[in-house]
């Protein structure tokens, strides 16, 4: 059965699809600065040199990473050509970026934990501007179909919700798990998050919170969910683990380094591309694959 894996179900946008050779591929940024591709069968290959801890991908198959030394965001084409995508006139909005995510209009958001801000770059790139400030160590990002931005706090027991106009509120202020890591949104609007106590939790749109699974291998990092309800999480053992709705887990892919970000090129099917095209900073669509044993 054809399934599509959604990595951080952020906003939706209809955009050009990547080259056929990239369609359905999973991409991961390693802690060694290498961008890896993962085939439908789980084969891992280095494809480009990146930097930083965060990575996003647009519908054209371009990667977006932080160049911390240069104080800028860079675009890396599928062919490996690197160019400047956004610069920072303030000196604080591209500083230790931990997460990148696109919204429906093609705006690119980034988190800057040390200065408590979220920056935004208009479609096409340019100079980054401030979207939200005064946050407590914002870390991971997700954007829903309505354009609301969600950001985890890795220092506090909460998830921020920032309206498209920039109004900040606490979406989930009492999770009982200080230190929230990666998180994702499914098609129904449910939030899934991983904590530093090795737990994946779920929050419904009504705010009901439940525990999905606890696993000591989780690395407080990237998280994904597909439309079949399978959850994918990075681990401290340089791998990505799949957790099925019934609570079973298995290894999806293993890497030469730790994984700090995961994105993917969408499968070129009209219905899914129109609905989920540019979420690659937050969205992963994949082809069927064989399960790997753990």
Coordinates of C-alpha atoms in Angstrom, one line a residue:
X1 CA 0.0 0.0 0.0
X2 CA 1.3 3.4 -0.9
X3 CA 2.0 5.5 2.2
X4 CA 3.4 9.0 2.5
X5 CA 5.7 9.9 5.5
X6 CA 5.0 13.3 6.8
X7 CA 8.0 14.9 8.5
X8 CA 6.7 17.8 10.6
X9 CA 3.4 18.5 8.9
X10 CA 3.8 22.2 8.5
X11 CA 1.9 24.4 6.1
X12 CA 0.9 23.5 2.6
X13 CA 1.9 25.0 -0.7
X14 CA 1.7 24.0 -4.4
X15 CA 5.2 24.3 -5.9
X16 CA 7.4 22.8 -8.5
X17 CA 8.4 19.2 -7.7
X18 CA 12.1 18.2 -7.5
X19 CA 13.8 16.2 -10.2
X20 CA 12.6 12.7 -10.7
X21 CA 15.8 11.4 -9.2
X22 CA 15.1 13.2 -5.9
X23 CA 11.4 12.4 -5.6
X24 CA 10.5 10.3 -2.6
X25 CA 14.0 10.5 -1.2
X26 CA 14.7 11.2 2.5
X27 CA 17.5 13.6 3.3
X28 CA 19.2 14.1 6.7
X29 CA 21.8 16.5 8.0
X30 CA 24.5 14.8 10.0
X31 CA 26.4 16.3 12.9
X32 CA 29.5 16.0 10.8
X33 CA 28.1 18.6 8.3
X34 CA 27.2 16.1 5.6
X35 CA 23.8 15.9 3.9
X36 CA 22.7 12.3 3.3
X37 CA 20.1 10.9 1.0
X38 CA 18.1 7.8 2.1
X39 CA 16.5 5.6 -0.6
X40 CA 13.1 4.0 -0.2
X41 CA 14.9 0.9 0.8
X42 CA 17.0 2.6 3.5
X43 CA 20.3 2.9 1.7
X44 CA 22.3 6.0 2.9
X45 CA 24.6 8.0 0.7
X46 CA 26.4 11.4 1.1
X47 CA 25.1 14.0 -1.4
X48 CA 26.4 17.4 -0.3
X49 CA 28.3 19.3 2.4
X50 CA 26.1 21.4 4.7
X51 CA 26.7 23.2 8.0
X52 CA 25.0 24.0 11.3
X53 CA 22.3 22.0 13.0
X54 CA 19.2 22.9 11.0
X55 CA 18.1 22.1 7.4
X56 CA 15.0 22.8 5.3
X57 CA 14.2 21.9 1.7
X58 CA 11.8 23.5 -0.8
X59 CA 9.8 22.0 -3.6
X60 CA 12.5 22.6 -6.1
X61 CA 14.8 20.3 -4.1
X62 CA 17.1 23.1 -2.8
X63 CA 18.5 22.6 0.7
X64 CA 18.7 25.5 3.2
X65 CA 21.2 25.5 6.1
X66 CA 22.9 28.0 8.4
X67 CA 26.4 29.2 7.8
X68 CA 27.2 30.2 11.4
X69 CA 30.6 31.6 10.6
X70 CA 29.3 33.8 7.9
X71 CA 26.1 34.8 9.8
X72 CA 23.8 33.8 6.9
X73 CA 21.5 31.2 5.5
X74 CA 22.7 29.3 2.5
X75 CA 20.9 27.6 -0.4
X76 CA 22.4 24.4 -1.8
X77 CA 21.0 23.2 -5.1
X78 CA 20.5 19.5 -5.9
X79 CA 23.7 19.8 -8.0
X80 CA 25.7 21.0 -4.9
X81 CA 26.0 24.7 -5.8
X82 CA 26.0 26.8 -2.7
X83 CA 24.9 30.5 -2.6
X84 CA 23.8 33.0 0.0
X85 CA 20.0 32.9 0.6
X86 CA 19.6 35.3 3.5
X87 CA 21.7 37.7 5.5
X88 CA 21.2 39.3 8.9
X89 CA 21.7 43.1 9.4
X90 CA 21.0 42.8 13.2
X91 CA 23.6 40.2 14.0
X92 CA 21.2 38.2 16.1
X93 CA 18.6 36.5 13.9
X94 CA 21.0 34.1 12.3
X95 CA 22.9 33.0 15.3
X96 CA 23.0 29.3 16.4
X97 CA 20.0 28.4 14.3
X98 CA 18.4 25.1 15.6
X99 CA 15.4 24.7 13.3
X100 CA 14.2 25.9 9.9
X101 CA 10.7 25.6 8.4
X102 CA 8.7 26.9 5.5
X103 CA 5.1 28.1 5.6
X104 CA 2.5 28.1 2.8
X105 CA 3.6 31.3 1.3
X106 CA 7.2 30.3 1.1
X107 CA 8.4 32.2 4.1
X108 CA 11.3 30.5 5.8
X109 CA 11.4 30.6 9.7
X110 CA 14.4 30.0 11.9
X111 CA 14.9 29.6 15.7
X112 CA 17.6 31.4 17.6
X113 CA 17.6 29.9 21.1
X114 CA 20.3 32.0 22.7
X115 CA 18.5 35.3 22.0
X116 CA 15.0 34.0 22.2
X117 CA 13.9 34.9 18.8
X118 CA 12.3 33.5 15.6
X119 CA 13.4 35.0 12.4
X120 CA 11.6 35.0 9.0
X121 CA 12.9 35.3 5.4
X122 CA 10.5 36.3 2.7
X123 CA 10.1 34.1 -0.4
X124 CA 13.2 34.3 -2.6
X125 CA 15.5 35.3 0.2
X126 CA 17.1 38.5 1.2
X127 CA 17.5 40.1 4.6
X128 CA 16.0 38.2 7.5
X129 CA 13.5 40.0 9.7
X130 CA 12.2 39.3 13.3
X131 CA 9.0 37.3 13.6
X132 CA 8.8 36.8 17.3
X133 CA 11.0 37.7 20.3
X134 CA 11.1 37.2 24.1
X135 CA 10.8 33.4 23.9
X136 CA 12.5 31.0 26.3
X137 CA 15.1 29.2 24.3
X138 CA 12.9 28.4 21.2
X139 CA 14.3 25.3 19.5
X140 CA 12.2 23.2 17.1
X141 CA 9.7 24.6 14.6
X142 CA 6.5 23.4 12.9
X143 CA 4.0 25.3 10.9
X144 CA 0.4 24.2 10.4
X145 CA -1.9 24.7 7.3
X146 CA -3.4 27.9 8.8
X147 CA 0.1 29.5 9.0
X148 CA 0.5 29.3 12.8
X149 CA 4.1 28.7 13.9
X150 CA 4.7 26.3 16.8
X151 CA 8.1 26.4 18.6
X152 CA 9.3 24.2 21.4
X153 CA 11.2 25.5 24.4
X154 CA 14.1 23.3 25.3
X155 CA 14.4 25.1 28.7
X156 CA 10.8 25.3 29.8
X157 CA 7.7 23.0 30.0
X158 CA 5.8 24.6 27.1
X159 CA 5.2 24.9 23.4
X160 CA 4.7 28.3 21.9
X161 CA 2.1 29.1 19.3
X162 CA 2.7 32.2 17.2
X163 CA -0.1 33.5 15.0
X164 CA 0.6 34.6 11.4
X165 CA 0.6 38.2 12.7
X166 CA 3.2 37.5 15.4
X167 CA 1.0 37.2 18.5
X168 CA 2.6 34.7 20.9
X169 CA 0.7 32.4 23.3
X170 CA 1.5 29.2 25.2
X171 CA -0.1 26.2 23.3
X172 CA 0.9 23.5 25.8
X173 CA 2.2 25.0 29.1
X174 CA 2.0 21.9 31.3
X175 CA 3.5 18.9 29.7
X176 CA 5.4 17.8 32.8
X177 CA 8.5 17.4 30.7
X178 CA 11.0 20.3 30.7
X179 CA 13.2 20.1 27.6
X180 CA 11.0 19.4 24.6
X181 CA 12.9 18.4 21.5
X182 CA 11.7 17.8 17.9
X183 CA 8.1 17.7 17.1
X184 CA 5.7 17.3 14.2
X185 CA 2.1 17.9 13.2
X186 CA -0.1 15.3 11.5
X187 CA -2.9 16.0 9.0
X188 CA -5.5 16.1 11.8
X189 CA -3.6 18.8 13.6
X190 CA -2.2 16.6 16.4
X191 CA 1.2 17.6 17.7
X192 CA 3.8 15.0 18.5
X193 CA 6.9 15.8 20.5
X194 CA 9.9 14.1 22.0
X195 CA 11.4 15.0 25.4
X196 CA 14.7 14.7 27.1
X197 CA 13.3 11.9 29.2
X198 CA 13.1 9.7 26.1
X199 CA 9.3 10.0 25.7
X200 CA 7.2 10.8 22.6
X201 CA 4.0 12.5 23.4
X202 CA 0.9 13.6 21.5
X203 CA -1.3 16.7 22.0
X204 CA -4.7 16.9 20.2
X205 CA -6.0 20.2 18.8
X206 CA -8.2 20.3 22.0
X207 CA -5.1 20.1 24.2
X208 CA -5.4 16.5 25.4
X209 CA -2.0 15.1 26.1
X210 CA -1.0 11.4 26.0
X211 CA 2.2 9.4 26.0
X212 CA 2.9 7.5 22.8
X213 CA 6.1 5.6 23.7
X214 CA 9.2 5.8 25.9
X215 CA 12.5 4.5 24.4
X216 CA 15.9 5.2 25.9
X217 CA 17.5 5.4 22.4
X218 CA 15.7 8.6 21.4
X219 CA 18.1 11.5 20.9
X220 CA 15.9 14.5 21.8
X221 CA 16.0 15.3 18.1
X222 CA 14.2 15.1 14.8
X223 CA 10.7 13.6 14.7
X224 CA 8.2 12.7 12.0
X225 CA 4.9 11.0 11.4
X226 CA 3.3 9.5 8.3
X227 CA -0.4 9.4 7.3
X228 CA -0.6 5.8 8.5
X229 CA 0.3 6.9 12.0
X230 CA 3.9 5.7 12.0
X231 CA 6.3 7.9 13.9
X232 CA 10.0 8.4 13.0
X233 CA 12.6 9.6 15.5
X234 CA 16.3 10.1 15.4
X235 CA 18.3 8.2 18.1
X236 CA 21.5 8.6 20.0
X237 CA 22.9 5.6 18.0
X238 CA 23.1 7.5 14.6
X239 CA 19.8 6.0 13.3
X240 CA 16.2 6.8 12.7
X241 CA 13.6 4.5 14.4
X242 CA 10.1 3.9 13.3
X243 CA 7.3 3.5 15.9
X244 CA 4.1 2.0 14.6
X245 CA 0.6 2.9 16.0
X246 CA 0.6 -0.3 18.1
X247 CA 3.8 0.7 19.8
X248 CA 6.4 -1.5 18.0
X249 CA 9.6 0.1 16.8
X250 CA 12.2 -0.8 14.3
X251 CA 15.3 0.8 12.6
X252 CA 14.5 2.7 9.4
X253 CA 18.1 3.8 8.5
X254 CA 21.5 4.0 10.1
X255 CA 24.0 6.9 9.4
X256 CA 27.8 7.5 9.9
X257 CA 27.0 10.4 12.3
X258 CA 24.3 11.7 14.5
X259 CA 21.3 13.2 12.8
X260 CA 20.3 16.8 13.6
X261 CA 17.7 17.4 10.9
X262 CA 15.5 15.4 8.4
X263 CA 13.8 16.6 5.3
X264 CA 12.6 15.0 2.1
X265 CA 11.6 15.6 -1.5
X266 CA 7.9 15.1 -2.2
X267 CA 6.6 12.2 -4.3
X268 CA 5.4 13.8 -7.6
X269 CA 1.7 12.8 -7.4
X270 CA -0.6 15.8 -8.2
X271 CA -2.8 15.4 -5.1
X272 CA -0.1 15.1 -2.6
X273 CA 2.2 17.7 -4.2
X274 CA -0.5 20.3 -4.3
X275 CA -1.3 19.7 -0.7
X276 CA 2.2 19.2 0.8
X277 CA 4.7 20.4 -1.7
X278 CA 7.0 22.8 0.1
X279 CA 6.9 21.5 3.5
X280 CA 10.2 19.7 3.1
X281 CA 11.7 21.7 5.9
X282 CA 8.9 20.2 7.9
X283 CA 7.5 17.5 5.7
X284 CA 8.5 14.2 4.3
X285 CA 6.7 12.2 1.7
X286 CA 8.0 8.7 0.9
X287 CA 7.5 5.7 -1.3
X288 CA 6.7 2.3 0.0
X289 CA 9.7 0.5 1.5
X290 CA 10.7 -2.7 3.3
X291 CA 10.8 -2.6 7.0
X292 CA 14.3 -3.1 8.5
X293 CA 14.7 -5.3 11.4
X294 CA 16.0 -3.8 14.6

